[in-house]
Structure formats: C-alpha cells, structure tokens
Coordinates of C-alpha atoms and ligand atoms in Angstrom, one line a residue:
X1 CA 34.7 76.6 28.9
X2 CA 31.9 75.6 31.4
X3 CA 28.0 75.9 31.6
X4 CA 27.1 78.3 34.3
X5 CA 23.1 78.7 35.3
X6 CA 23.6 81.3 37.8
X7 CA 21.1 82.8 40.4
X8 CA 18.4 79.6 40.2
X9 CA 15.8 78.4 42.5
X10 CA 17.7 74.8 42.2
X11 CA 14.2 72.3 42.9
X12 CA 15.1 68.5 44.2
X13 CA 12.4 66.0 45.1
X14 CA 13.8 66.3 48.2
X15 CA 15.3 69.7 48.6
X16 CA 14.3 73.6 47.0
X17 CA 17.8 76.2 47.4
X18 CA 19.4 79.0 45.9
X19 CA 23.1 78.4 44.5
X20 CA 24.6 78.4 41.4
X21 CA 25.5 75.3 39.1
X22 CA 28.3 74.5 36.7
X23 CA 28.5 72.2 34.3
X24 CA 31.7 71.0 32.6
X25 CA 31.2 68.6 29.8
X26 CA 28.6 66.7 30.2
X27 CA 28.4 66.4 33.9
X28 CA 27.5 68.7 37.0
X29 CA 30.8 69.7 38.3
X30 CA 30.2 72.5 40.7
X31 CA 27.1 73.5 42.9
X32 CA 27.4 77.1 45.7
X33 CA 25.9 79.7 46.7
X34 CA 28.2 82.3 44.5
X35 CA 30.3 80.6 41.0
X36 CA 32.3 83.2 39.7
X37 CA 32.1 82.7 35.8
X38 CA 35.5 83.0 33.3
X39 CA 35.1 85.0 29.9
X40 CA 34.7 81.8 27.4
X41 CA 31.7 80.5 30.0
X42 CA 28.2 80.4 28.6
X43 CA 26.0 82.0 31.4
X44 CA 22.1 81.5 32.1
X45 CA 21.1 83.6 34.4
X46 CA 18.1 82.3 36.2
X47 CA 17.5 84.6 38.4
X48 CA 13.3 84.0 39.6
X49 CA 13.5 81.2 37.8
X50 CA 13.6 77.4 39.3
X51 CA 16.2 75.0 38.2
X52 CA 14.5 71.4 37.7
X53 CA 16.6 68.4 37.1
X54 CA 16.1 67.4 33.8
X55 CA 12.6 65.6 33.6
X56 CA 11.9 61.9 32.9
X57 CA 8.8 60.4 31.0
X58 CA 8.9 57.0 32.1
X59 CA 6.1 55.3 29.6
X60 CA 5.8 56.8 25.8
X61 CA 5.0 55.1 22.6
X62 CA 6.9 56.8 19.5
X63 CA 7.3 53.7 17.3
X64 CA 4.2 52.0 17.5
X65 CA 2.7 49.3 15.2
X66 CA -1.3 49.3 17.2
X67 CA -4.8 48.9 15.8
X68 CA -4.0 48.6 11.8
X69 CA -1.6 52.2 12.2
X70 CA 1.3 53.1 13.3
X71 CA 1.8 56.6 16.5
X72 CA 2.9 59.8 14.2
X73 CA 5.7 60.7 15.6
X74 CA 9.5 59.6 15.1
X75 CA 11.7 60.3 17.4
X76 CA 13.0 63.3 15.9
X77 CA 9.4 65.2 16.4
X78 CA 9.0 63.1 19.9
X79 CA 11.9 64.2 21.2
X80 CA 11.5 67.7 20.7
X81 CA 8.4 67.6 21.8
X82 CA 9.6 65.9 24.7
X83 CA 12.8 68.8 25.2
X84 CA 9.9 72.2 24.6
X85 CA 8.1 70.4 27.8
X86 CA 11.3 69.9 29.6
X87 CA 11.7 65.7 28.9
X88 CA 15.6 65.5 28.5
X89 CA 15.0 61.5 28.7
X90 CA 12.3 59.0 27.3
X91 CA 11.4 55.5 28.3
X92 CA 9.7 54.2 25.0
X93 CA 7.6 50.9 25.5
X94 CA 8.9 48.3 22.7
X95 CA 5.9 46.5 21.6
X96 CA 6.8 43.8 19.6
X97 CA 3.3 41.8 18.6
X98 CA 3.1 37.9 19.5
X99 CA 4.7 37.0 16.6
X100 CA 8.1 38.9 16.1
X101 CA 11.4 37.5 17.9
X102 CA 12.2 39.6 20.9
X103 CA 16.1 40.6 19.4
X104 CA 14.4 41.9 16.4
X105 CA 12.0 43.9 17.6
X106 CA 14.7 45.4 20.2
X107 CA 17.1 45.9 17.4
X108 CA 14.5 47.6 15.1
X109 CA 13.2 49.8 18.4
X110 CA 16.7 51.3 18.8
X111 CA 17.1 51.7 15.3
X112 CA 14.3 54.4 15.2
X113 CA 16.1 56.0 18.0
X114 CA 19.6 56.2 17.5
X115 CA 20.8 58.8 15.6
X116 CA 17.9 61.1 15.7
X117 CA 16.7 61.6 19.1
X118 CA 17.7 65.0 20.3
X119 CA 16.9 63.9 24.3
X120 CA 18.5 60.9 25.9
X121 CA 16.7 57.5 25.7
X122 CA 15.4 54.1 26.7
X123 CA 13.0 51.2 26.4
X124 CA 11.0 48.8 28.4
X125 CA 11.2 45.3 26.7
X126 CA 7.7 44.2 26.1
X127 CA 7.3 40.9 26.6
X128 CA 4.2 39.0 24.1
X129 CA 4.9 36.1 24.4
X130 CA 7.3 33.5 26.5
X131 CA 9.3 30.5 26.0
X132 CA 12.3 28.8 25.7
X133 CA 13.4 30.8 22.9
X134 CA 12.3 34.3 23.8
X135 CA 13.7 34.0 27.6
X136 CA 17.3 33.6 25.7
X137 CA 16.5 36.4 24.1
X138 CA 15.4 38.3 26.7
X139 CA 18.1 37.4 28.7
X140 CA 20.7 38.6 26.0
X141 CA 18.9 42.3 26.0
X142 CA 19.0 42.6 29.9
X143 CA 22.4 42.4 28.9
X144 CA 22.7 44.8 26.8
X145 CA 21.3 47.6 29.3
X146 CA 17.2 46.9 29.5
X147 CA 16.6 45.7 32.9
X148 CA 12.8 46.2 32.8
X149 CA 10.0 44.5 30.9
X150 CA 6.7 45.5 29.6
X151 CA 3.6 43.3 29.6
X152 CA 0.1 43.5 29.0
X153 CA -2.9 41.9 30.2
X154 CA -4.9 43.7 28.2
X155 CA -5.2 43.5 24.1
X156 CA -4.9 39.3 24.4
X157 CA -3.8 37.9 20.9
X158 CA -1.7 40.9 19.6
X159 CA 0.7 42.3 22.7
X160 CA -1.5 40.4 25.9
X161 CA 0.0 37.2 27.5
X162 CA -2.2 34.2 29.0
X163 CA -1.6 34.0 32.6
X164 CA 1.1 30.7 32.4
X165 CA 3.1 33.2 30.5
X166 CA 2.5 35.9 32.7
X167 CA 3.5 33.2 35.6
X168 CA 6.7 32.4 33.8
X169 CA 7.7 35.9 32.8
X170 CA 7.2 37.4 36.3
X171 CA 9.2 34.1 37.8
X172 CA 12.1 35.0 35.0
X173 CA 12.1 38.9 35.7
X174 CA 12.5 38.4 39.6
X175 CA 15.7 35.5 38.7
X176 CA 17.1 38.6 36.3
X177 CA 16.6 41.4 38.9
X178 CA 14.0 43.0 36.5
X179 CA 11.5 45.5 36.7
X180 CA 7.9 44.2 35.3
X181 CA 5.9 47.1 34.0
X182 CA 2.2 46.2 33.3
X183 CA -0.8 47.3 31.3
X184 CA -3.6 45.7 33.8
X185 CA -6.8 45.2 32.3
X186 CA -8.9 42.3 32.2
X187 CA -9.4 41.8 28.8
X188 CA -11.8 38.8 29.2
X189 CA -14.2 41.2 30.3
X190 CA -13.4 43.7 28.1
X191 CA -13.8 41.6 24.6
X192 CA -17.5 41.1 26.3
X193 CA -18.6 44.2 27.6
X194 CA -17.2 45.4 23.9
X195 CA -19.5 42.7 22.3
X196 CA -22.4 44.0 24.3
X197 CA -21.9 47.4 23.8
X198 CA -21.8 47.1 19.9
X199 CA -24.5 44.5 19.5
X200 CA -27.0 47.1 21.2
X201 CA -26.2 49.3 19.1
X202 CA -23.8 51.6 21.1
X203 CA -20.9 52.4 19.1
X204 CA -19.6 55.7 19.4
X205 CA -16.4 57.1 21.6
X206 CA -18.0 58.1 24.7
X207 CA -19.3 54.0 25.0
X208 CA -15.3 53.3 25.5
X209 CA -15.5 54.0 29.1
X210 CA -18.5 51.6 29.4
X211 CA -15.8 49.0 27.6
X212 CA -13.4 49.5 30.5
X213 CA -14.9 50.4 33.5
X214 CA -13.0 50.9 36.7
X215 CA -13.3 47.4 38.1
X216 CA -12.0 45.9 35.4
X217 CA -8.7 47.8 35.6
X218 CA -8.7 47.0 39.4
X219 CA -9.3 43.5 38.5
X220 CA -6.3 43.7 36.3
X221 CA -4.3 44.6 39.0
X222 CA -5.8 42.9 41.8
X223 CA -4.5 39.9 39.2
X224 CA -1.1 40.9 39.1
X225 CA -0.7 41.6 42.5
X226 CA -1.6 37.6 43.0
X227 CA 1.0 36.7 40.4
X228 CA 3.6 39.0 41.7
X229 CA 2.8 38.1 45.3
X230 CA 3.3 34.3 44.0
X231 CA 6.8 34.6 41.8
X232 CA 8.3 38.2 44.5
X233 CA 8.5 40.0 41.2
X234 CA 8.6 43.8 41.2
X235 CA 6.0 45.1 39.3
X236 CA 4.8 48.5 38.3
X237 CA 1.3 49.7 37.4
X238 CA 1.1 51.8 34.8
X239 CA -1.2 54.5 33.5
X240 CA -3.4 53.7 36.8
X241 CA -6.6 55.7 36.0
X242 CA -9.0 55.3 39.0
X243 CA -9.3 54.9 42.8
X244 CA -10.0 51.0 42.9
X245 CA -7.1 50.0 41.5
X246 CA -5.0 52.4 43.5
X247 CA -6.4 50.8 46.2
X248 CA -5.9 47.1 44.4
X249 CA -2.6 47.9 44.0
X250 CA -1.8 49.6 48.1
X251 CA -3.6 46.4 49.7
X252 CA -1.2 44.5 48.1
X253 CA 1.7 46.4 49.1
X254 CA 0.7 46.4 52.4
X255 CA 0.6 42.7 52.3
X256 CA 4.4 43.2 51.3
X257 CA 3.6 42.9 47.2
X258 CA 6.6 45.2 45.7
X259 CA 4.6 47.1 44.0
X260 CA 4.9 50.6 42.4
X261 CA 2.3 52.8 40.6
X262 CA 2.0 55.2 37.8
X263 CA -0.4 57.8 36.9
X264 CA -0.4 59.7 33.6
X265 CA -0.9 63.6 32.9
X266 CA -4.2 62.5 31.0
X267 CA -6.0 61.1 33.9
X268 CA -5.1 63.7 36.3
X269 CA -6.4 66.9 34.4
X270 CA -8.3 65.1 31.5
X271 CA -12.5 63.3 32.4
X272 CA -14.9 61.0 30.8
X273 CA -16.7 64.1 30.0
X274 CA -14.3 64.9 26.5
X275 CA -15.5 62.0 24.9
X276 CA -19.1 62.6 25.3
X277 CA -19.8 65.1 22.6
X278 CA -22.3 64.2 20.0
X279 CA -20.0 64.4 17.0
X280 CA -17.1 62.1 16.9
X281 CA -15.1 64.6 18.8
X282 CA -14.9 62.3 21.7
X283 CA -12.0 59.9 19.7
X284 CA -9.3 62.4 20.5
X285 CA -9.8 61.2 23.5
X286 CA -9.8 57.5 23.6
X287 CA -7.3 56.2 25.3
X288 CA -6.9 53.1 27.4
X289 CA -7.6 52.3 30.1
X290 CA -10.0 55.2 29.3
X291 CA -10.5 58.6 31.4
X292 CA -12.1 58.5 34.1
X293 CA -15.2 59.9 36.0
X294 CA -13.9 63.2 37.6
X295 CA -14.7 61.8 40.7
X296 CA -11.3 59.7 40.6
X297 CA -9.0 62.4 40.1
X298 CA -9.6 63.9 43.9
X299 CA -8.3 60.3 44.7
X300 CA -5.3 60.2 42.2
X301 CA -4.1 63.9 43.4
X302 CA -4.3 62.7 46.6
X303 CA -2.2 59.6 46.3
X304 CA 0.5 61.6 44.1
X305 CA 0.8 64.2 47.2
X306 CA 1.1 61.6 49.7
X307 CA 3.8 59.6 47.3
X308 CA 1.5 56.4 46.9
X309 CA 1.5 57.0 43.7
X310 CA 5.2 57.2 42.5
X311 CA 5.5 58.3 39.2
X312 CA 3.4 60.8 36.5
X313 CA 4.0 59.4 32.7
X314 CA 2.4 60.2 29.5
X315 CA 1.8 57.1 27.8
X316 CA 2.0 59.4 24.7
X317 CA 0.8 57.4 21.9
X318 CA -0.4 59.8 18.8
X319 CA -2.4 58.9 16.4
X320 CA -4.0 61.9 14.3
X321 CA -7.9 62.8 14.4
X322 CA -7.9 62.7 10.7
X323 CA -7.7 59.5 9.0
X324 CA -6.4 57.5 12.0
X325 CA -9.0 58.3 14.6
X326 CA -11.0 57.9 11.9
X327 CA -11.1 54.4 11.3
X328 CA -13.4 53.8 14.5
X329 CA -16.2 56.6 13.1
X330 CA -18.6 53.3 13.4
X331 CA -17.4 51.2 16.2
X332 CA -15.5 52.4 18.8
X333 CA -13.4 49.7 19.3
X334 CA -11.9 50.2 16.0
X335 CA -10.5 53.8 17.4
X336 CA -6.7 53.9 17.9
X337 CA -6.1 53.8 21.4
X338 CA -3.7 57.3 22.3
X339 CA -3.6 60.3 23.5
X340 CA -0.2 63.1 22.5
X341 CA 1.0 64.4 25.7
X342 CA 4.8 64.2 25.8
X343 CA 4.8 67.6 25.1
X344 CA 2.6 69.2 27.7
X345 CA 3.2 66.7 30.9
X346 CA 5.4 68.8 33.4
X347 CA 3.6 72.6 32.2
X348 CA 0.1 70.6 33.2
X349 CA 1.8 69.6 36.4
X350 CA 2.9 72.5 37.2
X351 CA -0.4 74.5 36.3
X352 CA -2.8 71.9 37.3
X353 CA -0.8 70.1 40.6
X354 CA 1.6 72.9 41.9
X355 CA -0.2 76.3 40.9
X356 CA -3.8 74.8 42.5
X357 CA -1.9 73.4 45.6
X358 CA -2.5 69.9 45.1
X359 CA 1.4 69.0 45.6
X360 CA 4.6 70.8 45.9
X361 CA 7.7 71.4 43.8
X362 CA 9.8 68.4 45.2
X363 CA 6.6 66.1 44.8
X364 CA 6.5 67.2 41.3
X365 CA 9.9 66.4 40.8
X366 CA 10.0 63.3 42.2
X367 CA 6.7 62.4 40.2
X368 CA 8.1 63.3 37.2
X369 CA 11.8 62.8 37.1
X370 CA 13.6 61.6 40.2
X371 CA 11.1 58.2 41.1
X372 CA 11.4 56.7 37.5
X373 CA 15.7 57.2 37.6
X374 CA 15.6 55.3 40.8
X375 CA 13.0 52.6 40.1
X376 CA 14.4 52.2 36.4
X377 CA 18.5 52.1 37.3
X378 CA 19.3 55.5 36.1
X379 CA 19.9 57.0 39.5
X380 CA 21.6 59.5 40.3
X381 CA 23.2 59.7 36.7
X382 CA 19.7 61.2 36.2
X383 CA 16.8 62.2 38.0
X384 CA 18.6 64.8 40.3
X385 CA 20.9 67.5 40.8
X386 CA 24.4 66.8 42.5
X387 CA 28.1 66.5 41.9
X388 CA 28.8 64.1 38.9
X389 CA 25.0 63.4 37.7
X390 CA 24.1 64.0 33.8
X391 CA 24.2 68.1 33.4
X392 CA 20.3 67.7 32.4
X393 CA 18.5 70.5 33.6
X394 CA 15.4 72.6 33.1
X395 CA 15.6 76.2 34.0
X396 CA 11.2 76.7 34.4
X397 CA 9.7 80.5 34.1
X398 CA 7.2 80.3 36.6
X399 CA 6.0 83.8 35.0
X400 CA 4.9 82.9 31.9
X401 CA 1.3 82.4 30.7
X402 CA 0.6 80.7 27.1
X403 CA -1.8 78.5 25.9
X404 CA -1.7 75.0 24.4
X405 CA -2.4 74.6 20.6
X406 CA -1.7 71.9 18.0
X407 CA -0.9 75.0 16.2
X408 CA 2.2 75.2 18.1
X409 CA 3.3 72.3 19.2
X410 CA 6.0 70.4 18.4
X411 CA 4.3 66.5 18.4
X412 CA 3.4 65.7 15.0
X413 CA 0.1 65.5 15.1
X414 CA -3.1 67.2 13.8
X415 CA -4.6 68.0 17.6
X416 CA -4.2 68.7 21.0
X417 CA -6.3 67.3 23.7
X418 CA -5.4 70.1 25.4
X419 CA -6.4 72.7 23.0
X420 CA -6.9 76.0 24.6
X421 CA -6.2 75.5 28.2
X422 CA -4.0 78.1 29.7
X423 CA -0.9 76.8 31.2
X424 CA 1.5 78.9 34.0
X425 CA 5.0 79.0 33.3
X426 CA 7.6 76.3 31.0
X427 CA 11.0 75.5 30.5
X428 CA 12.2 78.4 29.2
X429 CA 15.9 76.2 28.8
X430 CA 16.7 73.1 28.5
X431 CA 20.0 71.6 28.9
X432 CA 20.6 67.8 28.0
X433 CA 24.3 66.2 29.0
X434 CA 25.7 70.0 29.2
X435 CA 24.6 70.9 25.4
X436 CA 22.0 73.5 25.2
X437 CA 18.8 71.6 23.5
X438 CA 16.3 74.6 24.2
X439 CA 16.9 78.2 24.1
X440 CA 13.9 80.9 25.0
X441 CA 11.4 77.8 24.7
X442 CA 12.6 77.1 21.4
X443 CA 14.2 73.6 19.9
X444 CA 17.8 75.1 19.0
X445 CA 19.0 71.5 19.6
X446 CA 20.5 68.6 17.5
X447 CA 18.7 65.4 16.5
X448 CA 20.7 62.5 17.3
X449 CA 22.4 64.1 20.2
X450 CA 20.6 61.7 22.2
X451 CA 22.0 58.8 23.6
X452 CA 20.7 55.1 24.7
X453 CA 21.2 54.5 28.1
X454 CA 22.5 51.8 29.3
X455 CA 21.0 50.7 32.7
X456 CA 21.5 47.8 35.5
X457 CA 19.1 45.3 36.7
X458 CA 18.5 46.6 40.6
X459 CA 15.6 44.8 41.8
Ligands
URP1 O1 -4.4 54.0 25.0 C1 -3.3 53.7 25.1 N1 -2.8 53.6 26.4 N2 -2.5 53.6 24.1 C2 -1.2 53.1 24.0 C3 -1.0 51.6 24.3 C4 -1.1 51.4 25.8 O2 -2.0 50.7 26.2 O3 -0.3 51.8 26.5
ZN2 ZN1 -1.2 50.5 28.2
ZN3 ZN1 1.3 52.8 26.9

C-alpha cells in the first residue's frame, strides 16, 4: 500500500519536471515519468498542479516567554497553521532568558512539542548567556541533535549577550561545528533612540521604526561580521529587513566571513506604512527589527532572486491585538514584538515573488525549503525531492484565488496582518513522512504525528 501523486509538476530548487512519485512508508521510493498504481494505493492526482518538496520555516517562535506575555499559539494550532500553508517542518527559536539553565529550557522547549505537533520539528538553542556551566550544557544538547545556536544582540538584559559572551559563544560554536543564528541589532542605540523617542513625547507604534532604524540593524551585523570574522564561526542573519545590512552582511562575505542571510515573508510584502495609522492599529504590526521603508523591499527581492539572500522565514511570533498588543497603547516600547505569519509564508511567496516575476519556482523553493535543510543538517532527508528523502510533499493549486482572514485561519490569534489581501493558489495537499496531514486545504491530520529531528553539526 503505497502513496502515489500522479501527473505533478514536481518543483526542485534546482529542477521543474513532470513524473510521477511514490511514496512507501515514510520515504520517497519511486520517481518516473509513468507509476502504474495497484488497487489498495492511495492516488493524488495532480494533474496542473505542482509538486513542492515539503516546505521549511527556518525561524518561528511558538513557545515564547517575551515582553511580560507569552506567543498564542502551541504547537498544536502552530503546526497546523504551519501544514494549511504547506510548512511540513519548523525550526522553533528556544529562548531561554539570562537566568534559566540551558538543559531546562531545552527540555521544557521539546516538551511543548512532542506529542502534539502535527508537522515535523526543531529548535535553534538560544544562547543568553555563557560560561563554564552553560558551555557543558550546551555541549550536551549538540549532542542530542541541535547543532545550531541562537543569539541575540539585541534585547540586552533578558535574551542579548555582551560582546565577551558573544566572543566566547562564536569561538565555542566554530570548535562544535555549529551554526550561530543571530538577531543583529545594536541595542545600545536602541535603549537611547527609545529614551528619546518617549521623552519627546512620541509614543505610539508607528515611532517603532524611528527606535530601530536601518543602520542600527546594519551596525548589528557589521558587528557580528567582526566577531565571526575573528573566531571563523558560521553565522546567519536573521530576519534581515533592509538594504544596508544586506550589504553589511555581503562585504563581509566577500572578505571570506561565512556568512548566510535570512529574510522573512513580513519584510518582503509588508512596509512602515501599516503602522502609521492614527489609532493604535499600527501595533499589529510591530515587529522587530521593524518594517521597513518600501524602498528596501526592491533591494531584498532582488537579493532573494539572485540567491544572496538564502533563506525566507517567518519569525512567527503571535501575540493577539487584544489585550497583548495592548499593553503598549502608551509607549510603544511596551508593544509585544510579533507578527503571525506561519500560516501565510509560501501562498505570499508565491502571489507576491512568483506570480509578479520577481523569482522563479526553484528560487522559491530553495528560499523556502531546500537552503534551510542544507544550512541546518537536514539535507536531503528534507528540503527536496529524490529517492530515500522524507515523503514531505506539497501538491500547490496554482488556480485557486482566496483571500486571507483571521476568520479563517488556523494560527490562534485574533488578527491577520494580512487581512484581505488576495492570494493565487495553496497547498491544496500536504503530505508529512507519507501520512496525509492536509486534504482539499483542510487539517485532516494528527497532532503529535510530528517528530523532533535529530540533526548533525556540519559546519
Ligand atoms: O519582533 C520579533 N521579531 N519578535 C520575535 C522575537 C525576535 O526578535 O525574533
Ligand atoms: Zn529577532
Ligand atoms: Zn525571531
């Protein structure tokens, strides 16, 4: 009894062909031009339809402690979400504050996850803090199967490290073969700019940007580029937002920094314009570093196309307008930091990037899938479509039409940034490890079908 997606437009980042797939077990077993199917096989017929490999959404926050709240979702509404937008595996950040013991905080991330995600899973260990003690510990959960970290340079005192730690961790990731992931803002400036901002009297959402502006996120990564130039760590930008600190980030690789970058869905299609409405509006759309000018987005398209850029996340982080956003009504600094978008990632790709010609099918699928399984050790168990990788696959209606609506949506939370836009086509399937998770764009999966992944250090 096999899984047989017959007549597909089968979509690599690296290849677009007809054939037919099947799937025994869990695995991809069988991919020609013609399959012949046997009477107990379950059939898709995809016929107009392209077959994506299973997409990966390399940065989201489902548990998350941040800002006196905690994100809405759990990972039985995130990964749902993530499956109805064609997500079959999630990267979570684990955040542990300064104060909690590495172990802990890994042991408590994965117990929100096991047993109750319905798409496969991951973390990056964020790292808050570093000594003697936490490098044992961090040693001991490279071990069992994290082999990247997260830091931040932003949000000192609660998740940031001081640059001796960020000297020691980067020194300690490259001895581990680890991956460094980094939040790169200077917060320095930040903390002042905020003081500033608030003291004249300028306190509502749309002053956020002002908070962060550009050059201080190309500062932030201008400054891990020194330290990762110092130590030969591999590091990776994430949720880059404007054109100086793509560029930041390529002078330094061309100086022979190993260096990747990350975009997210929100910066590409989303502008400083949202949060500029009189009301209070605006807070939906607070997220950091914030959105952008729309004058930066020509220049993040542009690096996507061309591959600079390597991967397109979320950084999903949900906190509901109600109540949550709520608590910065008089000071925007006091607004949870987030915006939901697991959900919605690949059908904004596909309407905003492929449909408008700003990249092509394989760029989106190596954006979106295939360069976070190679950069984060899950390659080619995921992140592609051959003999013997994971059967996660998407079968994508290119026909359809719909619109976005909290209404409708699967992430547990009271809005959509993306209310009313009109999207073109979604995963009309998805398939995660052979087991059918989404049927006519509908959850008919399992929570707790999901499985941790276990990965390799490979830097
Ligand atoms: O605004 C954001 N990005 N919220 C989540 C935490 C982070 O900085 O990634
Ligand atoms: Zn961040
Ligand atoms: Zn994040």
């Amino acid at each position: 009894m096999a899984l047989l997606i017959k007549n597909g437009n089968i979509i690599t980042a690296s290849e677009s062909y007809h054939a037919d797939i099947r799937c025994d077990g869990e695995t991809i077993a069988q991919i020609a031009a013609e399959i012949p199917s046997n009477a107990d096989d379950t059939v898709i017929d995809a016929t107009g339809k392209y077959v994506f490999p299973g997409f990966i959404d390399p940065h989201v926050h489902i548990y998350l402690p941040f800002m006196g709240t905690f994100a809405k979702d759990d990972y039985a509404s995130a990964s749902r979400a993530a499956l109805v937008g064609g997500t079959t595996t999630l990267i979570e950040m684990c955040c542990p504050s300064r104060t909690e013991e590495p172990l802990e905080a890994f042991d408590l991330w994965r117990h929100k996850a096991d047993g109750l995600s319905a798409c496969d899973y991951t973390f990056h260990m964020g790292v808050s803090r570093f000594d003697e003690t936490t490098a044992s510990q961090l040693r001991e959960i490279v071990d069992q199967g994290i082999p990247s970290f997260k830091i931040f340079l932003a949000y000192q005192g609660f998740f940031g490290i001081n640059d001796t730690e960020l000297f020691q961790t980067l020194k300690f990731a490259k001895e581990l073969g680890v991956i460094v992931t980094a939040h790169c803002e200077n917060e320095t400036a930040v903390a002042q700019l905020q003081a500033q901002l608030l003291a004249t009297g300028q306190r509502a959402p749309r002053y956020h940007e002002a908070s962060r502006p550009a050059v201080v996120e190309a500062e932030g990564v201008h400054h891990l580029m020194t330290f990762a130039e110092l130590t030969g760590a591999h590091v990776y930008c994430v949720h880059t937002s404007c054109e100086e600190a793509v560029r930041a980030a390529e002078s330094a690789r061309r100086r022979g920094v190993n260096v990747w970058i990350e975009t997210v869905i929100p910066h590409l299609v989303l502008d400083h314009s949202s949060t500029e409405s009189t009301d209070f509006e605006g807070a939906k759309y607070v997220m950091s570093p914030p959105l952008r000018d729309k004058k930066h987005q020509p220049a993040l398209w542009n690096a996507l196309r061309h591959r600079v850029i390597s991967t397109v996340a979320t950084d999903h982080a949900p906190f509901d307008y109600a109540v949550q956003k709520e608590m910065g009504r008089d000071d925007f600094t006091q607004i949870p930091n987030g915006i939901p978008s697991v959900e919605d990632r690949v059908n904004l790709l596909y309407t905003c990037g492929v449909q408008t010609g700003r990249i092509d099918l394989n760029t989106m699928v190596d954006a979106a899938s295939t360069q976070a399984a190679r950069l984060f050790g899950l390659f080619p168990r995921k992140g592609t479509i051959q003999l013997g990788s994971d059967a996660d696959l998407v079968v994508f209606d290119p026909e359809y039409r719909g619109t976005i609506s909290a209404e409708t949506q699967e992430m547990n939370v009271d809005y959509s940034a993306f209310e009313g836009w009109e999207v073109s086509g979604r995963p009309e399937t998805v398939v995660v490890r052979g087991q059918i998770q989404v049927r006519d764009a509908t959850f008919v999966g399992q929570a707790g079908h999901g499985q941790f992944l276990r990965r390799q250090p490979t830097h």
